[in-house]
Short mmCIF file of C-alpha atoms and ligand atoms in Angstrom, two decimals:
data_model
loop_
_atom_site.label_atom_id
_atom_site.label_comp_id
_atom_site.label_asym_id
_atom_site.label_seq_id
_atom_site.Cartn_x
_atom_site.Cartn_y
_atom_site.Cartn_z
CA MET O 1 104.71 77.90 78.21
CA ASP O 2 103.01 75.17 80.24
CA PHE O 3 100.88 77.06 82.70
CA GLY O 4 99.17 75.00 85.35
CA PHE O 5 99.07 74.53 89.08
CA GLY O 6 100.95 71.43 90.27
CA PRO O 7 100.73 69.70 93.67
CA GLU O 8 103.48 71.95 95.10
CA ASP O 9 101.54 75.03 94.02
CA GLU O 10 98.41 73.70 95.70
CA THR O 11 100.39 73.11 98.92
CA PHE O 12 101.67 76.67 98.61
CA ARG O 13 98.08 77.86 98.04
CA ARG O 14 96.89 76.20 101.24
CA GLU O 15 99.78 77.75 103.18
CA ALA O 16 99.05 81.21 101.75
CA ARG O 17 95.29 80.92 102.30
CA ASP O 18 95.61 79.65 105.88
CA TRP O 19 98.06 82.39 106.73
CA LEU O 20 95.87 85.11 105.21
CA VAL O 21 92.74 83.80 106.95
CA SER O 22 94.46 83.79 110.32
CA HIS O 23 96.25 87.15 109.94
CA ALA O 24 94.23 89.50 107.68
CA LYS O 25 91.43 91.47 109.26
CA PRO O 26 89.36 94.12 107.43
CA GLY O 27 90.37 97.60 108.57
CA ASP O 28 93.87 96.57 109.68
CA ASP O 29 96.29 99.49 109.91
CA ARG O 30 98.11 99.41 106.58
CA ARG O 31 101.59 100.21 107.86
CA THR O 32 101.42 97.55 110.59
CA TRP O 33 100.05 95.13 108.02
CA GLU O 34 103.08 95.67 105.76
CA ARG O 35 105.38 94.67 108.63
CA THR O 36 103.22 91.61 109.36
CA LEU O 37 103.51 90.55 105.72
CA GLY O 38 107.24 91.23 105.74
CA SER O 39 108.01 89.33 108.92
CA ALA O 40 106.20 86.27 107.52
CA GLY O 41 108.27 86.52 104.32
CA TRP O 42 105.45 87.34 101.89
CA ILE O 43 107.10 90.43 100.35
CA GLY O 44 109.43 90.13 97.35
CA LEU O 45 108.22 86.78 96.02
CA GLY O 46 108.98 87.95 92.48
CA TRP O 47 112.54 89.17 93.09
CA GLY O 48 114.18 85.82 92.38
CA ALA O 49 116.88 84.58 94.75
CA SER O 50 118.18 88.09 95.42
CA GLY O 51 119.44 87.15 98.88
CA TYR O 52 117.92 90.29 100.36
CA GLY O 53 115.44 88.88 102.82
CA ASN O 54 112.70 87.75 100.48
CA ARG O 55 111.43 84.21 100.09
CA THR O 56 111.63 82.85 96.56
CA ALA O 57 108.60 81.57 94.71
CA THR O 58 108.07 80.18 91.23
CA LEU O 59 106.02 82.19 88.74
CA THR O 60 102.95 80.02 89.34
CA GLN O 61 103.34 80.42 93.11
CA GLN O 62 103.50 84.19 92.68
CA VAL O 63 100.22 83.94 90.78
CA VAL O 64 98.77 81.76 93.56
CA TRP O 65 99.80 84.30 96.21
CA ALA O 66 98.34 87.20 94.21
CA GLU O 67 95.07 85.29 93.73
CA GLU O 68 94.77 84.33 97.38
CA TYR O 69 95.59 87.86 98.46
CA ALA O 70 92.88 89.30 96.22
CA ARG O 71 90.34 86.82 97.66
CA SER O 72 91.28 87.56 101.27
CA ALA O 73 90.11 90.26 103.67
CA ALA O 74 93.60 91.83 103.66
CA PRO O 75 93.80 95.61 103.21
CA PRO O 76 95.07 97.14 99.95
CA ARG O 77 98.87 97.15 99.88
CA SER O 78 100.79 100.33 100.61
CA GLY O 79 104.17 98.70 100.05
CA HIS O 80 103.55 97.69 96.43
CA ILE O 81 105.45 100.63 94.90
CA GLY O 82 108.65 99.64 96.71
CA GLU O 83 108.13 95.91 96.26
CA ASN O 84 107.00 95.77 92.64
CA LEU O 85 108.52 98.88 91.06
CA LEU O 86 111.61 100.06 92.90
CA ALA O 87 112.99 96.70 94.04
CA PRO O 88 113.18 95.08 90.55
CA THR O 89 114.72 98.33 89.27
CA LEU O 90 117.41 98.23 91.96
CA ILE O 91 118.06 94.56 91.25
CA ALA O 92 118.57 95.47 87.57
CA HIS O 93 120.40 98.82 87.87
CA GLY O 94 121.44 99.38 91.51
CA THR O 95 124.87 99.01 93.06
CA GLU O 96 125.48 96.29 95.66
CA GLU O 97 125.52 99.00 98.30
CA GLN O 98 122.10 100.29 97.17
CA LYS O 99 120.64 96.79 97.10
CA SER O 100 121.82 95.96 100.60
CA ARG O 101 120.64 99.34 101.93
CA PHE O 102 117.16 99.40 100.37
CA LEU O 103 115.95 95.87 99.60
CA PRO O 104 115.88 94.41 103.16
CA PRO O 105 113.63 97.17 104.59
CA ILE O 106 111.26 96.76 101.60
CA ALA O 107 111.17 92.98 102.19
CA ALA O 108 110.51 93.61 105.88
CA GLY O 109 107.62 95.99 105.12
CA ALA O 110 109.49 98.62 107.11
CA GLU O 111 110.06 101.32 104.45
CA LEU O 112 107.37 102.54 102.07
CA TRP O 113 108.01 104.23 98.72
CA CYS O 114 106.25 106.60 96.35
CA GLN O 115 106.83 107.40 92.69
CA GLY O 116 107.90 110.96 91.78
CA TYR O 117 107.50 111.03 88.01
CA SER O 118 104.51 113.21 87.01
CA GLU O 119 104.65 117.00 87.18
CA PRO O 120 102.10 119.68 86.27
CA GLY O 121 103.81 119.95 82.84
CA ALA O 122 104.90 116.32 82.51
CA GLY O 123 102.33 113.51 82.55
CA SER O 124 101.80 111.63 79.31
CA ASP O 125 104.80 113.59 78.11
CA LEU O 126 107.12 112.51 80.92
CA ALA O 127 110.19 113.79 79.10
CA GLY O 128 108.94 117.28 80.00
CA VAL O 129 110.21 116.83 83.58
CA ARG O 130 111.51 120.13 85.00
CA THR O 131 112.31 119.27 88.62
CA ALA O 132 116.01 120.08 88.93
CA ALA O 133 118.74 118.43 90.97
CA VAL O 134 121.95 120.37 91.50
CA ARG O 135 125.15 118.80 92.77
CA ALA O 136 126.24 119.72 96.28
CA GLY O 137 129.42 117.79 97.02
CA ARG O 138 128.61 114.07 96.78
CA ALA O 139 124.87 114.72 97.06
CA TYR O 140 122.21 116.71 95.19
CA ARG O 141 119.73 119.44 96.09
CA VAL O 142 116.35 118.76 94.50
CA THR O 143 113.95 121.61 93.69
CA GLY O 144 110.63 121.39 91.85
CA GLN O 145 107.12 120.00 91.99
CA LYS O 146 105.69 116.54 91.49
CA ILE O 147 101.95 115.82 91.27
CA TRP O 148 99.53 112.88 91.58
CA THR O 149 102.12 111.18 93.82
CA SER O 150 100.22 108.20 95.25
CA LEU O 151 100.87 107.48 98.93
CA ALA O 152 103.45 110.30 99.30
CA HIS O 153 101.74 111.10 102.62
CA GLU O 154 102.68 107.64 103.94
CA ALA O 155 105.99 107.05 102.19
CA ASP O 156 109.45 107.11 103.76
CA TRP O 157 111.21 107.48 100.41
CA CYS O 158 110.42 108.76 96.92
CA PHE O 159 112.18 107.85 93.68
CA VAL O 160 112.39 111.05 91.69
CA LEU O 161 113.11 111.68 88.04
CA ALA O 162 114.98 114.99 87.96
CA ARG O 163 116.97 117.09 85.51
CA THR O 164 120.64 117.20 86.52
CA GLU O 165 122.00 118.79 83.35
CA PRO O 166 120.90 122.43 83.15
CA GLY O 167 119.56 123.33 79.71
CA SER O 168 119.09 119.69 78.67
CA VAL O 169 115.90 118.77 76.84
CA ARG O 170 113.52 115.81 76.62
CA HIS O 171 114.94 112.52 77.90
CA HIS O 172 118.55 113.75 78.01
CA GLY O 173 120.18 115.01 81.20
CA LEU O 174 117.76 113.24 83.57
CA THR O 175 118.77 111.31 86.69
CA PHE O 176 116.93 108.77 88.85
CA LEU O 177 117.33 109.80 92.50
CA LEU O 178 116.25 108.23 95.79
CA VAL O 179 114.99 110.96 98.11
CA PRO O 180 114.14 110.54 101.81
CA MET O 181 110.72 112.08 102.52
CA ASP O 182 111.38 113.15 106.11
CA GLN O 183 112.89 116.56 105.33
CA PRO O 184 110.76 119.21 107.05
CA GLY O 185 111.03 122.59 105.35
CA ARG O 186 112.55 121.00 102.25
CA ILE O 187 109.71 118.66 101.27
CA GLU O 188 106.05 119.53 101.56
CA VAL O 189 103.28 117.03 100.80
CA ARG O 190 99.85 118.49 100.02
CA PRO O 191 96.99 115.97 99.66
CA ILE O 192 94.73 116.28 96.60
CA ARG O 193 91.09 115.52 97.29
CA GLN O 194 89.61 113.12 94.72
CA LEU O 195 86.13 112.65 93.32
CA THR O 196 85.65 109.93 95.96
CA GLY O 197 86.23 112.48 98.75
CA THR O 198 89.41 110.73 99.92
CA SER O 199 93.04 111.69 99.22
CA ASP O 200 95.20 108.86 97.95
CA PHE O 201 97.56 111.08 96.04
CA ASN O 202 99.35 114.38 96.56
CA GLU O 203 101.30 117.31 95.29
CA VAL O 204 104.92 117.14 96.50
CA PHE O 205 107.07 120.28 96.63
CA PHE O 206 110.86 119.97 96.86
CA ASP O 207 112.81 123.00 97.99
CA GLY O 208 116.50 122.08 98.04
CA ALA O 209 115.75 118.55 99.30
CA HIS O 210 118.81 116.42 99.99
CA ALA O 211 119.40 113.29 97.85
CA GLU O 212 122.54 111.20 97.77
CA HIS O 213 121.57 107.98 96.01
CA VAL O 214 121.64 107.88 92.20
CA VAL O 215 120.45 104.71 90.45
CA GLY O 216 122.07 103.84 87.11
CA GLY O 217 124.45 106.83 87.06
CA GLU O 218 123.96 110.55 86.47
CA GLY O 219 122.30 111.35 83.14
CA ASN O 220 120.86 107.82 82.73
CA GLY O 221 117.55 108.57 84.44
CA TRP O 222 115.37 108.05 81.39
CA ARG O 223 116.66 104.52 80.81
CA VAL O 224 116.14 103.59 84.49
CA ALA O 225 112.71 105.28 84.64
CA MET O 226 111.49 103.41 81.54
CA SER O 227 112.86 100.12 82.83
CA LEU O 228 110.87 100.66 86.06
CA LEU O 229 107.65 101.19 84.07
CA GLY O 230 108.24 97.79 82.48
CA PHE O 231 107.80 96.22 85.93
CA GLU O 232 104.30 97.67 86.31
CA ARG O 233 102.79 94.58 84.73
CA GLY O 234 103.23 90.92 85.62
CA VAL O 235 101.41 88.66 88.04
CA SER O 236 99.58 91.61 89.62
CA THR O 237 97.39 91.64 86.49
CA LEU O 238 95.96 88.26 87.49
CA ALA O 239 95.32 89.41 91.05
CA GLN O 240 93.60 92.46 89.66
CA GLN O 241 91.31 90.17 87.66
CA ILE O 242 90.37 88.20 90.76
CA GLY O 243 89.31 91.52 92.29
CA PHE O 244 87.40 92.36 89.10
CA ALA O 245 85.58 89.00 89.25
CA GLU O 246 84.51 89.73 92.84
CA GLU O 247 83.23 93.16 91.80
CA LEU O 248 81.37 91.71 88.82
CA GLY O 249 79.77 89.11 91.13
CA GLU O 250 78.53 91.95 93.37
CA VAL O 251 77.08 93.82 90.40
CA VAL O 252 75.29 90.66 89.19
CA ARG O 253 73.88 90.10 92.70
CA ALA O 254 72.68 93.71 92.86
CA ALA O 255 71.10 93.36 89.40
CA VAL O 256 69.19 90.27 90.51
CA GLU O 257 68.08 91.94 93.76
CA SER O 258 66.89 95.16 92.11
CA GLY O 259 65.19 93.31 89.25
CA ALA O 260 67.44 95.07 86.72
CA ALA O 261 68.67 91.65 85.56
CA ARG O 262 65.27 91.06 83.94
CA ASP O 263 66.06 93.81 81.43
CA PRO O 264 67.53 92.05 78.34
CA VAL O 265 69.88 94.98 77.64
CA VAL O 266 71.31 94.85 81.17
CA ARG O 267 71.63 91.05 80.94
CA GLU O 268 73.51 91.39 77.69
CA ARG O 269 75.90 93.92 79.22
CA LEU O 270 76.52 91.70 82.25
CA VAL O 271 77.25 88.69 80.07
CA ARG O 272 79.60 90.77 77.94
CA GLN O 273 81.51 91.85 81.07
CA TRP O 274 81.82 88.20 82.13
CA ALA O 275 83.02 87.06 78.70
CA GLU O 276 85.53 89.89 78.40
CA LEU O 277 86.94 89.10 81.83
CA ARG O 278 87.53 85.48 80.76
CA THR O 279 89.31 86.75 77.65
CA MET O 280 91.50 89.07 79.71
CA ARG O 281 92.49 86.21 82.00
CA TRP O 282 93.60 83.98 79.14
CA ASN O 283 95.41 86.89 77.56
CA ALA O 284 97.23 87.61 80.83
CA LEU O 285 98.25 83.97 81.20
CA ARG O 286 99.43 83.91 77.59
CA THR O 287 101.67 86.92 78.02
CA LEU O 288 102.86 86.24 81.58
CA GLY O 289 106.08 84.54 80.58
CA GLY O 290 107.08 87.58 78.50
CA SER O 291 105.44 88.26 75.18
CA ALA O 292 107.39 89.11 72.07
CA ASP O 293 104.48 91.35 71.03
CA PRO O 294 105.52 94.93 71.85
CA GLY O 295 101.87 95.99 71.88
CA ALA O 296 100.70 93.37 74.40
CA PRO O 297 100.95 95.54 77.55
CA SER O 298 99.14 98.41 75.83
CA VAL O 299 96.37 96.13 74.59
CA ALA O 300 95.99 94.69 78.10
CA LYS O 301 95.85 98.17 79.68
CA LEU O 302 93.26 99.40 77.14
CA LEU O 303 91.12 96.30 77.73
CA TRP O 304 91.07 96.36 81.52
CA ALA O 305 90.72 100.14 81.93
CA GLY O 306 87.67 100.34 79.66
CA TRP O 307 86.22 97.13 81.11
CA HIS O 308 86.48 98.43 84.67
CA GLN O 309 84.91 101.77 83.80
CA ARG O 310 81.99 100.04 82.11
CA LEU O 311 81.58 97.86 85.19
CA GLY O 312 81.42 101.00 87.35
CA GLU O 313 78.71 102.40 85.08
CA LEU O 314 76.78 99.12 85.27
CA ALA O 315 77.14 99.06 89.05
CA VAL O 316 75.22 102.31 89.45
CA LEU O 317 72.83 101.52 86.59
CA VAL O 318 71.58 98.27 88.14
CA ARG O 319 71.01 100.00 91.47
CA GLY O 320 68.86 102.63 89.79
CA ALA O 321 68.08 105.87 91.61
CA ALA O 322 69.19 104.31 94.92
CA ALA O 323 72.81 104.49 93.74
CA GLY O 324 72.70 108.28 93.69
CA VAL O 325 74.77 108.84 90.57
CA GLY O 326 75.06 112.59 91.08
CA PRO O 327 77.23 113.92 93.92
CA VAL O 328 74.16 115.76 95.27
CA ALA O 329 72.92 112.42 96.57
CA TRP O 330 75.92 112.15 98.87
CA SER O 331 76.84 114.02 101.99
CA ALA O 332 78.46 117.34 101.13
CA SER O 333 81.35 116.95 103.54
CA ALA O 334 84.23 114.66 102.62
CA PRO O 335 85.07 111.88 103.10
CA TYR O 336 81.72 110.92 101.61
CA GLU O 337 79.94 107.82 102.78
CA LEU O 338 80.21 105.85 99.56
CA ASP O 339 79.08 102.29 99.17
CA ALA O 340 81.04 99.83 97.04
CA ALA O 341 79.08 100.56 93.82
CA GLN O 342 79.46 104.32 94.14
CA HIS O 343 83.14 103.99 94.94
CA LEU O 344 83.67 101.68 91.98
CA PHE O 345 81.88 104.08 89.64
CA LEU O 346 83.82 107.13 90.81
CA PHE O 347 87.28 105.64 91.22
CA SER O 348 87.20 103.79 87.92
CA ARG O 349 87.02 107.16 86.11
CA ALA O 350 90.80 107.34 86.75
CA ASP O 351 91.52 103.94 85.20
CA THR O 352 91.89 105.28 81.67
CA LEU O 353 94.50 107.83 82.85
CA TYR O 354 97.06 106.36 85.24
CA GLY O 355 99.63 103.86 84.00
CA GLY O 356 99.41 105.57 80.59
CA SER O 357 96.11 106.95 79.26
CA ASP O 358 94.01 105.24 76.57
CA GLN O 359 95.18 107.72 73.95
CA ILE O 360 98.82 107.07 74.79
CA GLN O 361 98.30 103.29 74.63
CA ARG O 362 96.74 103.69 71.18
CA THR O 363 99.70 105.77 70.05
CA ILE O 364 102.09 103.05 71.24
CA ILE O 365 100.12 100.38 69.34
CA ALA O 366 99.97 102.58 66.24
CA GLU O 367 103.68 103.27 66.20
CA ARG O 368 105.29 100.12 67.57
CA VAL O 369 102.90 97.46 66.29
CA LEU O 370 101.20 98.90 63.22
CA GLY O 371 104.23 100.88 62.06
CA LEU O 372 102.25 104.08 61.47
CA PRO O 373 104.23 107.34 61.22
CA ARG O 374 105.47 108.58 64.60
CA GLU O 375 103.90 111.58 66.32
CA PRO O 376 105.93 114.77 65.96
CA LYS O 377 108.62 114.99 68.68
CA GLY O 378 107.27 116.47 71.88
CA ALA O 379 103.70 115.34 71.25
CA VAL O 380 104.01 112.22 73.43
C1 FAD L 1 94.89 107.43 90.43
C2 FAD L 1 96.18 107.98 89.89
C3 FAD L 1 97.37 107.71 90.53
C4 FAD L 1 98.57 108.23 90.04
N1 FAD L 1 99.74 107.97 90.73
C5 FAD L 1 100.90 108.52 90.29
C6 FAD L 1 102.12 108.35 91.03
O1 FAD L 1 102.15 107.69 92.08
N2 FAD L 1 103.24 108.91 90.57
C7 FAD L 1 103.28 109.64 89.41
O2 FAD L 1 104.36 110.11 89.03
N3 FAD L 1 102.14 109.85 88.68
C8 FAD L 1 100.96 109.31 89.11
N4 FAD L 1 99.79 109.52 88.40
C9 FAD L 1 99.82 110.39 87.23
C10 FAD L 1 99.62 109.69 85.91
O3 FAD L 1 100.78 109.01 85.54
C11 FAD L 1 99.23 110.79 84.92
O4 FAD L 1 97.92 111.23 85.27
C12 FAD L 1 99.24 110.31 83.49
O5 FAD L 1 100.55 110.07 83.08
C13 FAD L 1 98.59 111.35 82.56
O6 FAD L 1 99.25 112.56 82.69
P1 FAD L 1 98.43 113.92 83.00
O7 FAD L 1 97.51 113.68 84.14
O8 FAD L 1 99.43 115.02 83.10
O9 FAD L 1 97.51 114.14 81.74
P2 FAD L 1 97.96 114.74 80.34
O10 FAD L 1 99.22 114.10 79.89
O11 FAD L 1 97.92 116.22 80.41
O12 FAD L 1 96.79 114.22 79.42
C14 FAD L 1 95.50 114.83 79.44
C15 FAD L 1 94.66 114.17 78.33
O13 FAD L 1 95.29 114.41 77.07
C16 FAD L 1 95.56 113.18 76.41
N5 FAD L 1 96.85 113.28 75.71
C17 FAD L 1 98.03 113.73 76.19
N6 FAD L 1 98.99 113.66 75.24
C18 FAD L 1 98.40 113.12 74.13
C19 FAD L 1 98.86 112.80 72.82
N7 FAD L 1 100.13 113.00 72.46
N8 FAD L 1 97.98 112.26 71.95
C20 FAD L 1 96.68 112.06 72.28
N9 FAD L 1 96.17 112.37 73.52
C21 FAD L 1 97.03 112.91 74.43
C22 FAD L 1 95.64 112.14 77.50
O14 FAD L 1 95.34 110.85 77.01
C23 FAD L 1 94.59 112.64 78.47
O15 FAD L 1 93.31 112.21 78.08
C24 FAD L 1 98.57 109.03 88.87
C25 FAD L 1 97.36 109.29 88.22
C26 FAD L 1 96.18 108.79 88.72
C27 FAD L 1 94.89 109.13 87.99
#
């Protein structure tokens, strides 16, 4: 693959940068911001020419947009679950009716989505899903509990993996349902307070919630759910690395300011972070066009998750006692007043869990790449 930025990409970069500079303000309301992005046509760049309200962009232009976004003052996205996970899944598995109902509001930044996969007894072992959906005429009644549901408190819709065949086990008898969140008395969202003092994810309780849209047909939920997870990667990896580079730059600056950079061990660790980030970038570019290596996504996840955690540890190390590594140093009442280094340290503890934990990535590499004997059924 010939990966480079041509003159058209640079024109696109200037357009993206100018637009972001003139529209993005720190602290913008995230829901309003999604609509601003949507009305300017910046949502759905990676959908291809779907005809559902998105503007089309080449792969390199998608990278350019992701890079410029990461460099800008724009707030973190709250529409990314709909844009990057559900939309490609609908394009691949949805009916025409579902595409025309759901894609335009995602492209417009008007409807936000959350992901209802994990349950108290089904995380790494997602096939343990117990949330049940029972037919009621042409619709379903959904009952059960999801957990760690990011942005459920802001979302209009949730895609839910539920068991529609009573008595079925593992990945059989599951169905991928689209559930509207505004169902008082039938859906309850309870925020979970994190180590950082904020609540970005939730427990979601369904008590006979109404759902009428099935993606991919009843009983095919596992196939659709796995296909969606395949969309978790892509150009966003490169944007993530731009963010990582900014964070590393801050840590280096703090190390110089505090004098920690004079310590040869700290210097060595900083240089290692820099070198590993370069390696991750080339690896991401190499695999962007679709790698034949079935272990590539797992290797990438293992690399960045560990890298980011080590950066968080370095961030508080170079600040010394002033960073207040123990929670006692912070105000007791949440949300805590955390600075960037403290937030990085605390939030990055989750990096080795979500999107598939380190142990699960190693199992995938062991089984699918190295050909080692598979774990006993039910273990993963
Ligand atoms: C910040 C964040 C956001 C999230 N957002 C969402 C969301 O929006 N929607 C959603 O559905 N989920 C979400 N999750 C949940 C996430 O997908 C799960 O946390 C993840 O799948 C792990 O599942 P678990 O928490 O149940 O841990 P468990 O599966 O119970 O694992 C606990 C520990 O045991 C290890 N382990 C488990 N099985 C094995 C095995 N077979 N071999 C070796 N080690 C094993 C794991 O690696 C881990 O260290 C989020 C999680 C986080 C941290």
